[in-house]
Each structure stands twice: as C-alpha cells, then as structure tokens.
Short mmCIF file of C-alpha atoms and ligand atoms in Angstrom, two decimals:
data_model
loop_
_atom_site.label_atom_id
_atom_site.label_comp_id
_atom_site.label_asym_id
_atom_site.label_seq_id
_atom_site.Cartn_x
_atom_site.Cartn_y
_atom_site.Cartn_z
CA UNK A 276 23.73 -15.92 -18.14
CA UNK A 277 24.21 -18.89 -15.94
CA UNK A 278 25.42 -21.74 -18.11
CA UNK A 279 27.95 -24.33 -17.03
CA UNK A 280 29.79 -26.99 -19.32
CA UNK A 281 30.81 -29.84 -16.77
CA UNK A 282 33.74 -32.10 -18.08
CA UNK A 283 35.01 -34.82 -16.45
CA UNK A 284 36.97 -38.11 -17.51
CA UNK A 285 40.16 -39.81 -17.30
CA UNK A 286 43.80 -38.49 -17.18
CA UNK A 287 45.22 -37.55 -20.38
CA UNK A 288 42.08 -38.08 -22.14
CA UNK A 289 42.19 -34.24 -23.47
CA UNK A 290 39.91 -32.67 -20.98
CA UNK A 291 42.46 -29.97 -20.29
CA UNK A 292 42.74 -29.25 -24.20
CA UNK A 293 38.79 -29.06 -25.05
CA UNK A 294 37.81 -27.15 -21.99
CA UNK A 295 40.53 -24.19 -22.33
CA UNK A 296 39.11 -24.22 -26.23
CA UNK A 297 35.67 -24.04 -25.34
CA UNK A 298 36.04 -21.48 -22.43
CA UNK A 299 37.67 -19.23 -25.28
CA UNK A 300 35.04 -19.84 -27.70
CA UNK A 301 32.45 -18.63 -25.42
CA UNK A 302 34.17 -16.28 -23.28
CA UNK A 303 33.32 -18.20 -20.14
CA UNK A 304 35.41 -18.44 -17.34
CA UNK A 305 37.74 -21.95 -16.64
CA UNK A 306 38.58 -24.13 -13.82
CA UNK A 307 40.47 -26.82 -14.24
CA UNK A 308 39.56 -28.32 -10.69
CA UNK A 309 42.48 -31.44 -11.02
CA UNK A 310 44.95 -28.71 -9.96
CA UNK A 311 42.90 -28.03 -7.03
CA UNK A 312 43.76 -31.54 -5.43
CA UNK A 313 47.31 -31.34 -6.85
CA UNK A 314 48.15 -28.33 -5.06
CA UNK A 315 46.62 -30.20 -1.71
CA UNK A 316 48.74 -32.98 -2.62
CA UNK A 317 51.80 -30.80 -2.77
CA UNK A 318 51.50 -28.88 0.07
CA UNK A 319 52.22 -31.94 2.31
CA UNK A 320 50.98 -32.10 5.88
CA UNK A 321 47.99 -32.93 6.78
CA UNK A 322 45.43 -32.76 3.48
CA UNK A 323 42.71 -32.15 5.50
CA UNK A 324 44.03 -28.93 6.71
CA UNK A 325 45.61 -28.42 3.31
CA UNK A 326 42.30 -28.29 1.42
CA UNK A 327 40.68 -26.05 3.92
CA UNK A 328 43.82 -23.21 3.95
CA UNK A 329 44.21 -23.53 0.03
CA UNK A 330 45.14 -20.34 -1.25
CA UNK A 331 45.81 -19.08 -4.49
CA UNK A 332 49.42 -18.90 -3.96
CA UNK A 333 49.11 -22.65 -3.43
CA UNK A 334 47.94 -22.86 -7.01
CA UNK A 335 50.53 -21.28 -8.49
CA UNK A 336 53.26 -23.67 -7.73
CA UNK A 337 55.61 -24.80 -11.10
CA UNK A 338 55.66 -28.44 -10.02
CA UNK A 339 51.93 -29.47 -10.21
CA UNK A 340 52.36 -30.74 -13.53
CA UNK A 341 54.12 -33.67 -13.09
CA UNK A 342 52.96 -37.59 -12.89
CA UNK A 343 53.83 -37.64 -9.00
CA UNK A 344 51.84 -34.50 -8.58
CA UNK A 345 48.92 -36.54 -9.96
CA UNK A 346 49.39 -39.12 -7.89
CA UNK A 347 49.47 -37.58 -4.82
CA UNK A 348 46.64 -35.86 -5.98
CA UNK A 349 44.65 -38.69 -6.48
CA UNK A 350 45.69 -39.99 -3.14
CA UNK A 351 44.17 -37.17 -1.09
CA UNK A 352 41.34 -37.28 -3.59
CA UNK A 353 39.80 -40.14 -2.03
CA UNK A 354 39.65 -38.51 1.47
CA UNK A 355 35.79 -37.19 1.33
CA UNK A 356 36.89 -34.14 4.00
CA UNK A 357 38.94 -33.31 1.48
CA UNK A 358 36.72 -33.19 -1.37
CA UNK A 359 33.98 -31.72 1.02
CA UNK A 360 36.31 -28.75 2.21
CA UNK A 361 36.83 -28.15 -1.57
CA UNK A 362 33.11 -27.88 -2.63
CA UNK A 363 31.45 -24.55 -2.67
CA UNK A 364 34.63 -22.99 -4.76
CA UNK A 365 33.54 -25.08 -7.05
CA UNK A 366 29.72 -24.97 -6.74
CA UNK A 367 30.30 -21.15 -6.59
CA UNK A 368 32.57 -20.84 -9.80
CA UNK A 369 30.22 -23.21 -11.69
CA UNK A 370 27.41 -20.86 -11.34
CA UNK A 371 28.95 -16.92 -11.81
CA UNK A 372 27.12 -15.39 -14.17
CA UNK A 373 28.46 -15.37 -17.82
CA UNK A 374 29.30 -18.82 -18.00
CA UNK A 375 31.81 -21.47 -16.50
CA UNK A 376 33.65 -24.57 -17.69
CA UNK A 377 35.10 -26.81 -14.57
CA UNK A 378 36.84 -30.17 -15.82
CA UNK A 379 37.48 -32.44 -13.27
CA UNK A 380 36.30 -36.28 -12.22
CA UNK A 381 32.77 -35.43 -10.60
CA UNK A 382 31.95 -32.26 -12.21
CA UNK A 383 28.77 -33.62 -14.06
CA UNK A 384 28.00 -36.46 -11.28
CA UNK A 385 28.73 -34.14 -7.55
CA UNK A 386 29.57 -31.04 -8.19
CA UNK A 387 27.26 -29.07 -10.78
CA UNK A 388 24.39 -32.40 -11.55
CA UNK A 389 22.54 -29.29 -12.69
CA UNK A 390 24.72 -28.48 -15.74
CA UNK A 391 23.85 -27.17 -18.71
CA UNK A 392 26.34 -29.56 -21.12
CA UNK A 393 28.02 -32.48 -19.65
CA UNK A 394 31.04 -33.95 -21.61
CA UNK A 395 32.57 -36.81 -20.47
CA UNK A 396 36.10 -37.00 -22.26
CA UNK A 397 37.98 -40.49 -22.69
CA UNK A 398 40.31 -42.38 -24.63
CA UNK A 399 41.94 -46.10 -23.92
CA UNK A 400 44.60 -46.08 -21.70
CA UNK A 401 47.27 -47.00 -24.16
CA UNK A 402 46.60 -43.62 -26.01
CA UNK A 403 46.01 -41.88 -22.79
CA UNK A 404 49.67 -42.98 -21.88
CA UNK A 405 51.34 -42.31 -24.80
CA UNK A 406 50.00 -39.17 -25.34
CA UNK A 407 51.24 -38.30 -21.52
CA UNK A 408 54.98 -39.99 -22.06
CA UNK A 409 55.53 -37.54 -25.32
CA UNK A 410 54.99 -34.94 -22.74
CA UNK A 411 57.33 -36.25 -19.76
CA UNK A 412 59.59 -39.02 -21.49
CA UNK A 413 60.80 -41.85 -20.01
CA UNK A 414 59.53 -45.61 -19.90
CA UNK A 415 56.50 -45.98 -21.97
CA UNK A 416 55.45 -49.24 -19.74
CA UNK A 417 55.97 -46.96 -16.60
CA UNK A 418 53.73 -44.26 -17.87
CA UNK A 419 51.02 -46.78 -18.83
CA UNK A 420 51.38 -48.26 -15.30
CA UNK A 421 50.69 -45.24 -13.62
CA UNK A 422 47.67 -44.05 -15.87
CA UNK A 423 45.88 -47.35 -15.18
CA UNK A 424 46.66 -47.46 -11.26
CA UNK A 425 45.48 -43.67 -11.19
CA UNK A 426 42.46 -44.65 -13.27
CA UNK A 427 41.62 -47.41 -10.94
CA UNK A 428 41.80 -45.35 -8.00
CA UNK A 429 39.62 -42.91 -9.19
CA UNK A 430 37.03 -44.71 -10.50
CA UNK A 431 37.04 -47.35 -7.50
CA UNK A 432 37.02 -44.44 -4.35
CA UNK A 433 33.79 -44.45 -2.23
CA UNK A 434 33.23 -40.54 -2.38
CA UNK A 435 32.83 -38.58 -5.93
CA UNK A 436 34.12 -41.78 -8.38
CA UNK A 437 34.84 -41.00 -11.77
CA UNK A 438 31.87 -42.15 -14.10
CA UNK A 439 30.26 -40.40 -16.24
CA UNK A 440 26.93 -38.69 -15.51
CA UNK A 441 23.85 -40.83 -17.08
CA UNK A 442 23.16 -37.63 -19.66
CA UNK A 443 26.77 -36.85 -20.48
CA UNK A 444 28.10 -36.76 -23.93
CA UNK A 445 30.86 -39.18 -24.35
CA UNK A 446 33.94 -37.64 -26.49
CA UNK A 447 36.21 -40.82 -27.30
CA UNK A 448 39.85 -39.18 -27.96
CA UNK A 449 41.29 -42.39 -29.23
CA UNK A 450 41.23 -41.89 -32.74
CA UNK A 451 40.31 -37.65 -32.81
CA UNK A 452 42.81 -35.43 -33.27
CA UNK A 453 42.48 -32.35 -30.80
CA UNK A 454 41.02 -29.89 -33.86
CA UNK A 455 38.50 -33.15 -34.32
CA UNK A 456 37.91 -33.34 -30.58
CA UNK A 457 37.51 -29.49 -29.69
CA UNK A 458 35.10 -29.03 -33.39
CA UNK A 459 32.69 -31.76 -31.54
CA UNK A 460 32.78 -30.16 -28.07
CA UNK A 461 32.09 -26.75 -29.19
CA UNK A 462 28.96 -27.52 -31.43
CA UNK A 463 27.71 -29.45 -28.13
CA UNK A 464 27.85 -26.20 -26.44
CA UNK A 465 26.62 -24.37 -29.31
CA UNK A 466 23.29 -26.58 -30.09
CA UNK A 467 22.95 -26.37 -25.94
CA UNK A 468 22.94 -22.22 -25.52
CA UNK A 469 20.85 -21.97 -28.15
CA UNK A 470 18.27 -24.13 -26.56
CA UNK A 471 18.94 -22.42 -23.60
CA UNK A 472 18.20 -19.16 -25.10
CA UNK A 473 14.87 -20.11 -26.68
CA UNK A 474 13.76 -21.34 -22.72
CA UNK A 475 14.78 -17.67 -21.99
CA UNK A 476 17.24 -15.84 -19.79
CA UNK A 477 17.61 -17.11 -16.20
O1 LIG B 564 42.84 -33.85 -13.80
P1 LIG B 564 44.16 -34.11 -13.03
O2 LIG B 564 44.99 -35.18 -13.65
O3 LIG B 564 44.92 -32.86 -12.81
O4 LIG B 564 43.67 -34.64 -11.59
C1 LIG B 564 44.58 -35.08 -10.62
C2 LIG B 564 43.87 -35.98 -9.62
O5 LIG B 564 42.98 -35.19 -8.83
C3 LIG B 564 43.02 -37.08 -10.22
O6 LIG B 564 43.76 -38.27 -10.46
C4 LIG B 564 41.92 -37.27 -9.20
C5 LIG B 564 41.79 -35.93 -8.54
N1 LIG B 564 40.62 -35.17 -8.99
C6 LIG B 564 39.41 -35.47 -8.41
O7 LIG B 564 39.32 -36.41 -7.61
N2 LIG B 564 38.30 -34.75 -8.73
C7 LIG B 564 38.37 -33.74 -9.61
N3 LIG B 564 37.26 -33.05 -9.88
C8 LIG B 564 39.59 -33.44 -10.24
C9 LIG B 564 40.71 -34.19 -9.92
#
C-alpha cells in the first residue's frame, strides 16, 4: 500500500509526538524531516554542499536537539538549493510501499501535495514555548522569543513557507493533551485508509 500522512506545522506544536504515535499505530515507516535541515545546519560549511553529502552518520549526531540546532536549521532552510538538494529522499520515503508519515513544514504543501491525510499541527506560541522551556529550562521570555522569530522565518521564506495545505486537517494543541491530540490524529488516518481501501489497492 502506498499511503502517506503529511504533517507539518509550527515548532513545538506536537508534530513530533502525533506522528511517532501514528507511525506505530499503523506500522508505517517515520521521517521526521526537521532533523534533516538540523543536521545541515550542524555540519557547518557551506549548506549547500552540506545538504547534498548528508549522510546518515550526519543524522545521528546527539546535539540536534537543541534550540540553536533549530535555528540554524531554519537558517539554511530558507536557501531553496538546499531544500532542492534535499527533495527526492523525501519524495522517495513518502511513497515506499506500506505506508509513510514525514512531519516537517512543507510536507502537505511541496513535498507529497498528493497525500493521502494531511494534518497540520499548531498551538499559540505561548503554549508552544512553554511546552519547549519544560524541556530545555531557562528564561521563559527567551524561549518565547525564539519560537516566534523561528515561526516568522518560516512562514515568511520565499521557497517551501510553512502554511498549511488548503485540505489539511488543522489539530490545535493549545488546550489537547497529547492522549487528546494523538486519539484525533489516528481516527483521521483511520476514516482515510478505509476510504482508501474501498477505492481499492494501488
Ligand atoms: O521541526 P524542527 O523544529 O526540527 O525543524 C527545524 C527547522 O528546519 C525549522 O525551523 C524549519 C526547517 N524545516 C523546514 O524548513 N522544512 C521541513 N520540512 C522541516 C524543517
């Protein structure tokens, strides 16, 4: 079966959360396609050349986690060679047979339009933030800072922006817990293989 679940939205909005859940659920195989431009980011150099010599070593590395990791990430994210050099992975995974989940920023919009479910996750930034600072610490005011300076840049970029596709399903986090969040996802998925299967295999 080819079937692909596209979700894309802001950071911290719980994309991460719902798509390992539903990939479980289904068996399907998971990409979380953030940590290909963090590892581009990390790798210094020229990102260009970065993206186009990624290897899975270069995913592997114990410090893509953090908030400057996502920054430089969104950085080089804006750089459409970059994005272009990272394309047919993605295009490729999306479409294996038995099933994908890729969550990312243009998933839905650039990447797989032709997707089966498209869930566009969000939340307001506040929550978004705070959710992130339990997870690193610090200055709640910094943390905020950065989510809305890395939303801005990703939604205001020229190649791929974060939006979300015109049929997505919109998943508002703010006031779902993740049991709440993931329950909603998966009957999406559910309600959308079973349609799938009455059009027949492909
Ligand atoms: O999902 P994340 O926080 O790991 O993503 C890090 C950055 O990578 C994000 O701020 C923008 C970029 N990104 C992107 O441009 N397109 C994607 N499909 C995934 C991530």
């Amino acid at each position: 079966m080819i079937f692909t679940v596209a979700i894309d939205g802001p950071a911290a909005a719980g994309k991460g959360t719902i798509s390992r859940a539903v990939a479980q659920r289904f068996g399907f195989a998971h990409l979380d396609t953030g940590l290909l431009y963090r590892a581009v980011g990390a790798k210094g150099g020229d990102p260009v050349v970065a993206a186009q010599t990624l290897t899975p070593a270069d995913l592997m590395r114990d410090d893509l986690r953090s908030m400057a990791a996502g920054q430089a990430a969104s950085r080089v994210a804006v750089i459409p060679a970059v994005r272009a050099a990272l394309t047919d992975f993605q295009r490729r995974f999306a479409r294996q047979p038995g099933g994908a989940v890729l969550d990312g920023r243009d998933i839905g919009t650039v990447i797989c339009p032709e997707a089966e479910v498209k869930l566009y996750v969000t939340a307001s930034p506040e929550v978004r933030a705070h959710r992130r600072w339990l997870e690193v610490g610090g200055d709640e005011a910094r943390v905020l800072a950065e989510v809305i300076e890395r939303d801005a840049r990703d939604m205001g970029r020229d190649d791929a922006p974060l939006r979300a596709a015109a049929d997505a399903v919109v998943i508002d986090t703010s006031a779902l817990d993740s049991d709440a969040a993931i329950g909603r996802a998966i009957s999406i998925v559910q309600a959308a293989i079973a349609m799938d299967r009455a059009h027949g295999p492909r």
